[in-house]
Short mmCIF file of C-alpha atoms and ligand atoms in Angstrom, two decimals:
data_model
loop_
_atom_site.label_atom_id
_atom_site.label_comp_id
_atom_site.label_asym_id
_atom_site.label_seq_id
_atom_site.Cartn_x
_atom_site.Cartn_y
_atom_site.Cartn_z
CA UNK D 1 7.19 4.37 -34.42
CA UNK D 2 8.85 8.06 -36.24
CA UNK D 3 6.63 10.47 -36.92
CA UNK D 4 7.67 13.24 -39.39
CA UNK D 5 5.22 16.06 -38.12
CA UNK D 6 2.09 16.39 -35.59
CA UNK D 7 -0.18 15.51 -38.56
CA UNK D 8 1.36 11.40 -39.33
CA UNK D 9 1.73 11.35 -35.57
CA UNK D 10 -2.00 12.37 -34.92
CA UNK D 11 -2.71 9.63 -38.05
CA UNK D 12 -0.25 6.87 -36.79
CA UNK D 13 -2.09 6.86 -33.54
CA UNK D 14 -5.76 7.41 -34.68
CA UNK D 15 -4.75 3.61 -36.91
CA UNK D 16 -2.84 2.02 -34.36
CA UNK D 17 -5.75 2.21 -31.61
CA UNK D 18 -5.12 -1.59 -30.52
CA UNK D 19 -1.56 -0.60 -30.35
CA UNK D 20 -1.54 1.20 -27.30
CA UNK D 21 -2.72 0.81 -24.03
CA UNK D 22 -2.40 1.39 -19.86
CA UNK D 23 -2.31 -1.13 -17.32
CA UNK D 24 -4.78 0.95 -15.67
CA UNK D 25 -6.10 -2.56 -13.44
CA UNK D 26 -4.80 -4.54 -10.72
CA UNK D 27 -5.99 -7.86 -10.43
CA UNK D 28 -6.51 -8.86 -6.73
CA UNK D 29 -8.19 -12.19 -5.29
CA UNK D 30 -8.60 -13.58 -8.45
CA UNK D 31 -10.19 -10.19 -9.49
CA UNK D 32 -9.77 -7.36 -11.70
CA UNK D 33 -10.19 -4.23 -9.97
CA UNK D 34 -11.84 -0.88 -12.07
CA UNK D 35 -9.12 0.75 -13.53
CA UNK D 36 -7.28 3.38 -11.29
CA UNK D 37 -8.67 2.29 -8.28
CA UNK D 38 -5.00 1.42 -7.29
CA UNK D 39 -3.51 2.31 -10.61
CA UNK D 40 -2.24 5.68 -10.37
CA UNK D 41 -3.41 7.18 -13.32
CA UNK D 42 -1.79 8.97 -15.43
CA UNK D 43 -1.22 12.25 -17.56
CA UNK D 44 -1.94 11.73 -21.18
CA UNK D 45 1.01 12.67 -23.38
CA UNK D 46 1.06 15.76 -24.58
CA UNK D 47 1.76 15.71 -27.78
CA UNK D 48 -1.62 13.96 -28.42
CA UNK D 49 -3.94 16.12 -26.60
CA UNK D 50 -6.79 15.54 -29.12
CA UNK D 51 -6.91 12.10 -28.47
CA UNK D 52 -8.23 12.58 -25.49
CA UNK D 53 -8.24 9.21 -22.99
CA UNK D 54 -5.99 7.44 -25.44
CA UNK D 55 -3.59 10.20 -25.36
CA UNK D 56 -2.92 8.54 -21.58
CA UNK D 57 -1.94 4.52 -23.85
CA UNK D 58 1.48 6.76 -25.71
CA UNK D 59 4.45 5.48 -24.71
CA UNK D 60 7.68 7.28 -23.71
CA UNK D 61 10.77 6.51 -24.80
CA UNK D 62 13.43 8.69 -22.26
CA UNK D 63 14.71 5.72 -19.68
CA UNK D 64 16.14 8.75 -17.77
CA UNK D 65 12.99 10.67 -17.83
CA UNK D 66 11.12 11.02 -13.97
CA UNK D 67 7.94 8.90 -16.12
CA UNK D 68 10.23 5.58 -15.48
CA UNK D 69 9.08 5.77 -12.11
CA UNK D 70 5.48 5.27 -12.40
CA UNK D 71 4.20 6.76 -15.75
CA UNK D 72 3.54 9.50 -16.83
CA UNK D 73 1.46 10.47 -13.26
CA UNK D 74 2.35 13.54 -11.73
CA UNK D 75 0.31 13.60 -8.05
CA UNK D 76 -2.92 11.02 -8.23
CA UNK D 77 -1.36 9.40 -5.69
CA UNK D 78 -3.38 10.48 -2.72
CA UNK D 79 -7.38 10.18 -5.37
CA UNK D 80 -5.16 6.92 -5.15
CA UNK D 81 -6.78 3.54 -3.48
CA UNK D 82 -4.86 0.96 -1.10
CA UNK D 83 -5.48 -1.97 -2.07
CA UNK D 84 -4.70 -4.75 1.21
CA UNK D 85 -2.82 -7.67 -0.88
CA UNK D 86 -2.13 -10.90 0.66
CA UNK D 87 1.83 -12.33 0.52
CA UNK D 88 2.16 -15.47 -1.11
CA UNK D 89 -0.98 -14.44 -3.16
CA UNK D 90 -1.34 -14.16 -6.90
CA UNK D 91 -1.74 -10.37 -8.38
CA UNK D 92 -1.64 -8.87 -11.56
CA UNK D 93 -1.91 -6.11 -13.78
CA UNK D 94 -3.84 -5.90 -17.06
CA UNK D 95 -4.57 -3.27 -19.78
CA UNK D 96 -7.62 -1.39 -19.58
CA UNK D 97 -9.60 -1.98 -22.79
CA UNK D 98 -11.73 0.62 -23.08
CA UNK D 99 -9.15 3.24 -23.22
CA UNK D 100 -9.72 4.81 -27.26
CA UNK D 101 -12.71 2.30 -26.92
CA UNK D 102 -10.94 -1.21 -28.47
CA UNK D 103 -12.63 -4.05 -26.19
CA UNK D 104 -9.94 -6.48 -28.29
CA UNK D 105 -6.43 -4.10 -26.88
CA UNK D 106 -3.99 -6.36 -25.89
CA UNK D 107 0.33 -6.66 -25.51
CA UNK D 108 0.89 -5.67 -29.58
CA UNK D 109 4.55 -4.39 -27.93
CA UNK D 110 6.57 -6.99 -28.46
CA UNK D 111 9.15 -7.19 -25.35
CA UNK D 112 9.26 -7.89 -21.45
CA UNK D 113 7.37 -7.41 -18.85
CA UNK D 114 8.90 -6.69 -14.72
CA UNK D 115 7.41 -6.04 -11.83
CA UNK D 116 9.33 -4.05 -8.80
CA UNK D 117 8.09 -2.93 -5.47
CA UNK D 118 9.27 -0.39 -3.43
CA UNK D 119 8.54 0.01 -0.05
CA UNK D 120 7.29 4.22 1.00
CA UNK D 121 8.81 5.82 3.69
CA UNK D 122 6.67 6.25 6.70
CA UNK D 123 3.82 3.70 4.94
CA UNK D 124 3.12 6.95 3.48
CA UNK D 125 1.98 5.05 0.08
CA UNK D 126 -0.34 8.31 -1.70
CA UNK D 127 2.33 10.83 -0.86
CA UNK D 128 5.40 8.26 -1.95
CA UNK D 129 7.27 9.32 -5.01
CA UNK D 130 9.03 6.42 -6.03
CA UNK D 131 12.89 7.92 -5.36
CA UNK D 132 13.56 4.79 -2.85
CA UNK D 133 14.18 1.43 -3.61
CA UNK D 134 12.94 -1.07 -5.79
CA UNK D 135 13.03 -4.84 -5.82
CA UNK D 136 12.05 -6.82 -8.50
CA UNK D 137 9.87 -9.27 -8.14
CA UNK D 138 8.82 -10.85 -11.73
CA UNK D 139 9.98 -11.33 -15.29
CA UNK D 140 8.26 -12.29 -17.79
CA UNK D 141 10.76 -12.41 -20.71
CA UNK D 142 10.51 -14.58 -24.42
CA UNK D 143 8.95 -17.12 -24.61
CA UNK D 144 10.81 -18.75 -27.27
CA UNK D 145 13.21 -17.97 -29.83
CA UNK D 146 11.53 -16.37 -32.05
CA UNK D 147 8.16 -14.71 -29.60
CA UNK D 148 8.05 -12.85 -25.64
CA UNK D 149 5.78 -14.24 -24.04
CA UNK D 150 3.01 -11.46 -22.69
CA UNK D 151 2.50 -10.90 -26.28
CA UNK D 152 -1.27 -10.71 -27.85
CA UNK D 153 -2.02 -11.09 -24.15
CA UNK D 154 -4.05 -8.49 -21.99
CA UNK D 155 -2.48 -9.41 -18.82
CA UNK D 156 0.52 -10.07 -16.33
CA UNK D 157 0.09 -11.92 -13.35
CA UNK D 158 2.80 -12.82 -11.20
CA UNK D 159 3.52 -13.46 -7.36
CA UNK D 160 4.11 -12.26 -3.67
CA UNK D 161 6.59 -13.22 -2.62
CA UNK D 162 5.56 -14.80 0.52
CA UNK D 163 7.88 -13.78 3.03
CA UNK D 164 7.51 -9.88 1.70
CA UNK D 165 7.67 -7.55 4.49
CA UNK D 166 4.52 -6.43 5.83
CA UNK D 167 3.47 -2.47 5.15
CA UNK D 168 3.09 -0.06 1.83
CA UNK D 169 4.07 -0.55 -1.09
CA UNK D 170 4.11 1.30 -5.05
CA UNK D 171 4.04 -1.98 -7.18
CA UNK D 172 5.29 -1.15 -10.56
CA UNK D 173 4.97 -3.14 -14.01
CA UNK D 174 6.80 -2.28 -16.97
CA UNK D 175 6.50 -3.94 -20.38
CA UNK D 176 8.53 -2.25 -22.66
CA UNK D 177 9.38 -2.60 -26.46
CA UNK D 178 13.46 -3.39 -26.60
CA UNK D 179 14.78 -1.85 -30.24
CA UNK D 180 17.91 -2.11 -32.37
CA UNK D 181 17.84 1.66 -32.64
CA UNK D 182 19.47 2.99 -29.54
CA UNK D 183 16.99 5.25 -27.17
CA UNK D 184 13.98 3.95 -29.22
CA UNK D 185 12.72 1.34 -27.01
CA UNK D 186 8.90 1.86 -26.35
CA UNK D 187 8.30 2.13 -22.65
CA UNK D 188 4.90 1.52 -20.95
CA UNK D 189 4.33 1.74 -16.73
CA UNK D 190 2.53 2.27 -13.72
CA UNK D 191 2.11 2.18 -10.53
CA UNK D 192 -0.43 0.68 -7.88
CA UNK D 193 -0.43 1.10 -4.07
CA UNK D 194 -0.18 -2.21 -1.87
CA UNK D 195 -1.32 -2.57 1.88
CA UNK D 196 0.74 -6.07 1.92
CA UNK D 197 -0.13 -8.41 5.27
CA UNK D 198 1.59 -11.53 5.94
CA UNK D 199 4.38 -12.81 8.15
CA UNK D 200 7.42 -11.17 6.44
CA UNK D 201 9.92 -13.00 6.05
CA UNK D 202 14.06 -14.18 7.96
CA UNK D 203 14.90 -13.18 4.30
CA UNK D 204 14.90 -9.14 3.22
CA UNK D 205 15.13 -8.54 -0.28
CA UNK D 206 17.84 -8.39 -2.04
CA UNK D 207 19.01 -6.67 -5.46
CA UNK D 208 18.07 -2.68 -5.36
CA UNK D 209 17.64 -0.33 -8.31
CA UNK D 210 15.87 2.89 -8.94
CA UNK D 211 14.07 4.94 -10.76
CA UNK D 212 15.02 6.75 -13.82
CA UNK D 213 19.01 6.05 -13.68
CA UNK D 214 19.08 2.46 -12.99
CA UNK D 215 18.61 1.44 -15.75
CA UNK D 216 21.38 2.64 -18.57
CA UNK D 217 20.13 2.90 -23.07
CA UNK D 218 22.69 0.75 -23.69
CA UNK D 219 21.70 -3.12 -21.92
CA UNK D 220 21.60 -5.24 -23.81
CA UNK D 221 17.97 -6.19 -22.59
CA UNK D 222 17.31 -2.49 -23.48
CA UNK D 223 18.74 -1.83 -27.10
CA UNK D 224 18.87 -5.35 -28.66
CA UNK D 225 20.42 -6.79 -31.80
CA UNK D 226 19.02 -6.87 -35.22
CA UNK D 227 18.42 -10.57 -34.92
CA UNK D 228 16.41 -9.95 -31.94
CA UNK D 229 14.47 -6.70 -33.90
CA UNK D 230 13.30 -9.77 -36.44
CA UNK D 231 12.81 -11.91 -33.94
CA UNK D 232 16.02 -14.02 -34.32
CA UNK D 233 17.89 -15.37 -31.22
CA UNK D 234 15.42 -13.72 -28.41
CA UNK D 235 16.86 -17.58 -25.84
CA UNK D 236 20.09 -14.83 -25.79
CA UNK D 237 17.72 -11.97 -24.63
CA UNK D 238 18.04 -10.53 -21.02
CA UNK D 239 15.95 -8.32 -19.82
CA UNK D 240 17.76 -4.80 -17.91
CA UNK D 241 17.83 -4.79 -13.58
CA UNK D 242 18.48 -6.79 -10.77
CA UNK D 243 17.93 -11.25 -10.22
CA UNK D 244 14.49 -11.43 -8.96
CA UNK D 245 13.64 -11.65 -5.78
CA UNK D 246 11.44 -14.72 -5.04
CA UNK D 247 11.27 -14.23 -1.03
C1 NAG O 1 -8.71 -9.76 -1.30
O1 NAG O 1 -8.62 -10.68 0.19
C2 NAG O 1 -7.92 -10.32 1.92
C3 NAG O 1 -8.44 -11.46 2.65
O2 NAG O 1 -9.28 -11.73 2.13
C4 NAG O 1 -8.94 -9.30 1.49
O3 NAG O 1 -8.64 -9.02 3.20
C5 NAG O 1 -8.29 -8.15 0.91
O4 NAG O 1 -9.33 -7.29 1.49
C6 NAG O 1 -9.03 -8.41 -0.68
N1 NAG O 1 -8.39 -7.34 -1.61
C7 NAG O 1 -9.12 -6.80 -2.56
C8 NAG O 1 -8.01 -5.90 -3.32
O5 NAG O 1 -9.99 -6.95 -2.87
C1 NAG O 2 7.37 -19.97 -30.71
O1 NAG O 2 6.08 -20.17 -29.97
C2 NAG O 2 5.11 -20.39 -31.40
C3 NAG O 2 3.94 -19.81 -30.51
O2 NAG O 2 2.98 -20.85 -30.28
C4 NAG O 2 5.01 -20.79 -32.58
O3 NAG O 2 4.49 -19.68 -33.74
C5 NAG O 2 6.58 -20.16 -33.05
O4 NAG O 2 6.24 -21.09 -34.15
C6 NAG O 2 7.46 -20.98 -32.27
N1 NAG O 2 8.83 -20.47 -32.72
C7 NAG O 2 9.73 -21.17 -32.79
C8 NAG O 2 11.69 -21.24 -32.98
O5 NAG O 2 9.90 -22.84 -32.45
CU1 CU O 3 4.03 1.63 -30.78
#
Protein backbone atom coordinates (compact mmCIF):
# COMPACT_ATOMS: atom_id res chain seq x y z
CA UNK A 1 0.00 0.00 0.00
CA UNK A 2 1.30 3.42 -0.92
CA UNK A 3 0.44 6.25 1.41
CA UNK A 4 0.86 9.99 1.32
CA UNK A 5 0.42 10.97 4.93
CA UNK A 6 0.11 9.48 8.34
CA UNK A 7 -3.61 10.22 8.30
CA UNK A 8 -4.10 8.30 5.07
CA UNK A 9 -1.97 5.45 6.42
CA UNK A 10 -4.10 5.20 9.50
CA UNK A 11 -7.31 5.27 7.51
CA UNK A 12 -5.96 2.59 5.21
CA UNK A 13 -4.95 0.54 8.22
CA UNK A 14 -8.39 0.75 9.75
CA UNK A 15 -10.13 -0.01 6.45
CA UNK A 16 -8.03 -3.09 5.89
CA UNK A 17 -8.39 -4.61 9.33
CA UNK A 18 -8.42 -8.13 7.94
CA UNK A 19 -5.58 -7.52 5.53
CA UNK A 20 -2.54 -7.70 7.78
CA UNK A 21 -1.53 -10.38 10.27
CA UNK A 22 1.10 -12.00 12.44
CA UNK A 23 1.85 -15.72 12.65
CA UNK A 24 1.61 -15.63 16.44
CA UNK A 25 0.46 -19.23 17.00
CA UNK A 26 2.67 -22.29 16.62
CA UNK A 27 0.82 -25.53 15.84
CA UNK A 28 2.27 -28.61 17.56
CA UNK A 29 0.74 -32.05 18.08
CA UNK A 30 -2.32 -30.82 16.16
CA UNK A 31 -2.85 -28.15 18.81
CA UNK A 32 -2.98 -24.42 18.18
CA UNK A 33 -0.75 -23.15 20.97
CA UNK A 34 -1.47 -19.77 22.62
CA UNK A 35 -0.52 -16.54 20.88
CA UNK A 36 3.13 -15.56 21.49
CA UNK A 37 3.73 -18.57 23.76
CA UNK A 38 6.30 -20.22 21.49
CA UNK A 39 6.48 -17.50 18.83
CA UNK A 40 8.62 -14.49 19.68
CA UNK A 41 6.48 -11.42 20.25
CA UNK A 42 7.12 -8.45 17.98
CA UNK A 43 6.93 -4.68 18.28
CA UNK A 44 4.34 -2.60 16.49
CA UNK A 45 5.29 -0.56 13.46
CA UNK A 46 6.02 2.87 15.03
CA UNK A 47 4.17 4.53 12.12
CA UNK A 48 0.95 3.01 13.43
CA UNK A 49 1.59 3.41 17.15
CA UNK A 50 -1.96 4.64 17.77
CA UNK A 51 -3.31 1.37 16.37
CA UNK A 52 -2.15 -0.50 19.50
CA UNK A 53 -1.75 -4.24 19.22
CA UNK A 54 -2.81 -4.14 15.59
CA UNK A 55 0.39 -2.21 14.74
CA UNK A 56 2.24 -5.51 15.18
CA UNK A 57 0.61 -6.85 12.05
CA UNK A 58 1.93 -4.19 9.69
CA UNK A 59 4.29 -5.69 7.11
CA UNK A 60 7.74 -4.37 6.26
CA UNK A 61 9.22 -3.92 2.79
CA UNK A 62 12.98 -3.63 3.32
CA UNK A 63 14.38 -7.11 2.77
CA UNK A 64 17.82 -5.85 3.81
CA UNK A 65 16.63 -4.86 7.29
CA UNK A 66 17.03 -6.93 10.47
CA UNK A 67 13.24 -7.46 10.37
CA UNK A 68 13.99 -10.20 7.85
CA UNK A 69 15.30 -12.42 10.66
CA UNK A 70 12.26 -12.76 12.93
CA UNK A 71 10.04 -9.80 12.10
CA UNK A 72 10.01 -6.66 14.22
CA UNK A 73 11.40 -8.71 17.10
CA UNK A 74 13.96 -7.40 19.55
CA UNK A 75 14.88 -9.37 22.58
CA UNK A 76 11.66 -11.28 23.27
CA UNK A 77 13.43 -14.66 23.18
CA UNK A 78 13.89 -15.09 26.96
CA UNK A 79 10.17 -14.36 27.49
CA UNK A 80 9.19 -17.00 24.93
CA UNK A 81 8.78 -20.70 25.77
CA UNK A 82 10.53 -23.46 23.83
CA UNK A 83 8.21 -26.06 22.31
CA UNK A 84 9.32 -29.67 22.40
CA UNK A 85 8.68 -31.15 18.96
CA UNK A 86 9.27 -34.58 17.50
CA UNK A 87 11.22 -34.81 14.25
CA UNK A 88 8.99 -36.24 11.55
CA UNK A 89 5.83 -34.65 12.91
CA UNK A 90 3.65 -31.98 11.36
CA UNK A 91 4.03 -28.42 12.59
CA UNK A 92 2.36 -25.20 11.55
CA UNK A 93 1.99 -21.48 12.04
CA UNK A 94 -1.41 -19.85 12.35
CA UNK A 95 -2.30 -16.19 12.15
CA UNK A 96 -3.63 -14.48 15.26
CA UNK A 97 -7.20 -13.52 14.53
CA UNK A 98 -7.87 -11.59 17.71
CA UNK A 99 -5.33 -8.86 17.00
CA UNK A 100 -7.50 -6.08 15.67
CA UNK A 101 -10.59 -7.93 16.80
CA UNK A 102 -11.22 -9.68 13.51
CA UNK A 103 -11.91 -13.37 14.02
CA UNK A 104 -12.33 -13.88 10.27
CA UNK A 105 -8.84 -12.69 9.35
CA UNK A 106 -7.19 -14.84 6.70
CA UNK A 107 -4.01 -14.68 4.64
CA UNK A 108 -4.91 -12.03 2.08
CA UNK A 109 -1.48 -11.07 0.79
CA UNK A 110 -1.00 -13.10 -2.32
CA UNK A 111 2.30 -14.87 -2.35
CA UNK A 112 4.19 -17.86 -1.03
CA UNK A 113 4.89 -19.08 2.49
CA UNK A 114 8.27 -20.60 3.29
CA UNK A 115 9.71 -22.11 6.48
CA UNK A 116 13.35 -22.11 7.55
CA UNK A 117 15.29 -23.42 10.57
CA UNK A 118 18.51 -22.29 12.22
CA UNK A 119 20.26 -24.17 15.01
CA UNK A 120 20.99 -22.10 18.09
CA UNK A 121 24.66 -21.97 19.13
CA UNK A 122 25.14 -23.86 22.44
CA UNK A 123 21.42 -24.72 22.37
CA UNK A 124 20.69 -21.24 23.79
CA UNK A 125 17.73 -20.49 21.54
CA UNK A 126 16.28 -17.88 23.92
CA UNK A 127 19.28 -15.62 23.30
CA UNK A 128 19.96 -16.58 19.70
CA UNK A 129 19.92 -13.55 17.36
CA UNK A 130 19.27 -15.64 14.25
CA UNK A 131 22.39 -14.40 12.45
CA UNK A 132 23.64 -17.91 11.66
CA UNK A 133 22.82 -20.27 8.81
CA UNK A 134 19.24 -21.11 7.85
CA UNK A 135 17.97 -24.04 5.79
CA UNK A 136 14.56 -24.31 4.16
CA UNK A 137 12.16 -27.10 5.13
CA UNK A 138 8.97 -26.03 3.37
CA UNK A 139 7.55 -23.81 0.64
CA UNK A 140 3.98 -23.35 -0.50
CA UNK A 141 3.68 -21.11 -3.53
CA UNK A 142 1.23 -21.22 -6.44
CA UNK A 143 -1.76 -23.55 -6.67
CA UNK A 144 -2.37 -22.87 -10.35
CA UNK A 145 -1.74 -20.09 -12.86
CA UNK A 146 -3.96 -17.60 -11.04
CA UNK A 147 -3.93 -18.52 -7.33
CA UNK A 148 -1.48 -19.00 -4.48
CA UNK A 149 -1.94 -21.99 -2.16
CA UNK A 150 -2.13 -20.02 1.09
CA UNK A 151 -4.55 -17.37 -0.13
CA UNK A 152 -7.61 -17.32 2.13
CA UNK A 153 -6.08 -19.73 4.64
CA UNK A 154 -5.45 -19.10 8.34
CA UNK A 155 -2.39 -21.31 8.66
CA UNK A 156 0.50 -23.03 6.97
CA UNK A 157 1.27 -26.61 7.97
CA UNK A 158 4.41 -28.52 7.04
CA UNK A 159 6.52 -31.51 7.99
CA UNK A 160 9.55 -31.26 10.26
CA UNK A 161 12.00 -33.63 8.52
CA UNK A 162 12.46 -36.87 10.42
CA UNK A 163 16.24 -36.71 10.22
CA UNK A 164 16.54 -33.17 11.61
CA UNK A 165 19.48 -33.24 14.05
CA UNK A 166 18.20 -32.91 17.65
CA UNK A 167 18.67 -29.58 19.39
CA UNK A 168 17.20 -26.14 19.79
CA UNK A 169 16.29 -24.10 16.78
CA UNK A 170 14.60 -20.97 15.61
CA UNK A 171 11.78 -21.95 13.26
CA UNK A 172 11.03 -19.07 10.92
CA UNK A 173 8.02 -18.48 8.71
CA UNK A 174 7.96 -15.90 5.95
CA UNK A 175 4.85 -15.15 3.98
CA UNK A 176 5.05 -12.31 1.54
CA UNK A 177 3.44 -10.57 -1.36
CA UNK A 178 5.85 -10.16 -4.25
CA UNK A 179 5.43 -7.07 -6.41
CA UNK A 180 6.13 -5.91 -9.96
CA UNK A 181 7.33 -2.65 -8.41
CA UNK A 182 10.92 -2.97 -7.26
CA UNK A 183 11.22 -2.86 -3.46
CA UNK A 184 7.45 -2.94 -2.87
CA UNK A 185 7.05 -6.55 -1.75
CA UNK A 186 5.30 -6.87 1.67
CA UNK A 187 6.70 -9.23 4.29
CA UNK A 188 5.24 -11.09 7.26
CA UNK A 189 7.95 -12.88 9.25
CA UNK A 190 7.83 -14.58 12.65
CA UNK A 191 9.97 -17.10 14.56
CA UNK A 192 9.16 -19.85 17.03
CA UNK A 193 11.57 -21.46 19.48
CA UNK A 194 11.64 -25.25 19.27
CA UNK A 195 13.52 -28.15 20.84
CA UNK A 196 13.76 -30.97 18.29
CA UNK A 197 13.75 -34.52 19.65
CA UNK A 198 14.45 -37.52 17.49
CA UNK A 199 17.15 -39.78 16.18
CA UNK A 200 18.69 -37.27 13.76
CA UNK A 201 19.93 -38.51 10.43
CA UNK A 202 22.95 -39.35 8.42
CA UNK A 203 22.30 -36.52 5.96
CA UNK A 204 22.84 -33.13 7.56
CA UNK A 205 20.79 -30.14 6.36
CA UNK A 206 21.99 -28.47 3.16
CA UNK A 207 21.36 -25.24 1.26
CA UNK A 208 21.99 -22.44 3.74
CA UNK A 209 21.17 -18.73 3.61
CA UNK A 210 21.52 -15.88 6.06
CA UNK A 211 19.05 -13.13 6.87
CA UNK A 212 19.14 -10.36 5.98
CA UNK A 213 21.23 -10.53 2.83
CA UNK A 214 20.32 -14.01 1.60
CA UNK A 215 17.67 -12.58 -0.71
CA UNK A 216 18.15 -10.05 -3.45
CA UNK A 217 15.51 -7.44 -4.34
CA UNK A 218 15.92 -8.34 -8.04
CA UNK A 219 15.10 -12.02 -7.41
CA UNK A 220 12.30 -13.02 -9.78
CA UNK A 221 10.49 -14.53 -6.80
CA UNK A 222 10.35 -11.09 -5.12
CA UNK A 223 10.25 -8.68 -8.08
CA UNK A 224 7.68 -10.36 -10.29
CA UNK A 225 6.45 -9.69 -13.80
CA UNK A 226 3.46 -7.53 -14.58
CA UNK A 227 1.61 -10.64 -15.76
CA UNK A 228 2.20 -12.35 -12.42
CA UNK A 229 1.15 -9.19 -10.60
CA UNK A 230 -2.12 -9.53 -12.53
CA UNK A 231 -2.44 -13.17 -11.43
CA UNK A 232 -1.42 -14.71 -14.72
CA UNK A 233 1.32 -17.23 -15.44
CA UNK A 234 1.87 -18.00 -11.77
CA UNK A 235 3.00 -21.50 -12.74
CA UNK A 236 6.23 -19.80 -13.89
CA UNK A 237 6.71 -18.36 -10.41
CA UNK A 238 9.54 -19.67 -8.23
CA UNK A 239 10.04 -18.40 -4.66
CA UNK A 240 13.45 -17.14 -3.53
CA UNK A 241 16.06 -19.03 -1.53
CA UNK A 242 17.70 -22.45 -1.58
CA UNK A 243 16.07 -25.77 -2.38
CA UNK A 244 14.02 -27.43 0.35
CA UNK A 245 15.88 -29.88 2.57
CA UNK A 246 13.61 -32.87 3.12
CA UNK A 247 15.93 -34.75 5.48
C1 LIG B 1 4.12 -32.82 21.71
O1 LIG B 1 4.10 -34.19 22.01
C2 LIG B 1 5.32 -34.73 22.51
C3 LIG B 1 5.18 -36.26 22.61
O2 LIG B 1 4.05 -36.58 23.34
C4 LIG B 1 5.64 -34.05 23.83
O3 LIG B 1 6.88 -34.52 24.33
C5 LIG B 1 5.75 -32.55 23.61
O4 LIG B 1 5.96 -31.88 24.83
C6 LIG B 1 4.48 -32.00 22.94
N1 LIG B 1 4.73 -30.60 22.60
C7 LIG B 1 3.90 -29.60 22.94
C8 LIG B 1 4.33 -28.22 22.59
O5 LIG B 1 2.84 -29.80 23.50
C1 LIG C 1 -7.21 -21.76 -9.89
O1 LIG C 1 -7.87 -22.26 -8.76
C2 LIG C 1 -8.87 -21.40 -8.24
C3 LIG C 1 -9.36 -21.98 -6.93
O2 LIG C 1 -9.80 -23.29 -7.09
C4 LIG C 1 -9.97 -21.23 -9.29
O3 LIG C 1 -10.96 -20.33 -8.81
C5 LIG C 1 -9.35 -20.67 -10.56
O4 LIG C 1 -10.33 -20.60 -11.58
C6 LIG C 1 -8.21 -21.55 -11.03
N1 LIG C 1 -7.55 -20.92 -12.15
C7 LIG C 1 -7.23 -21.61 -13.24
C8 LIG C 1 -6.50 -20.85 -14.32
O5 LIG C 1 -7.51 -22.78 -13.39
CU1 LIG D 1 -0.80 -4.82 2.84
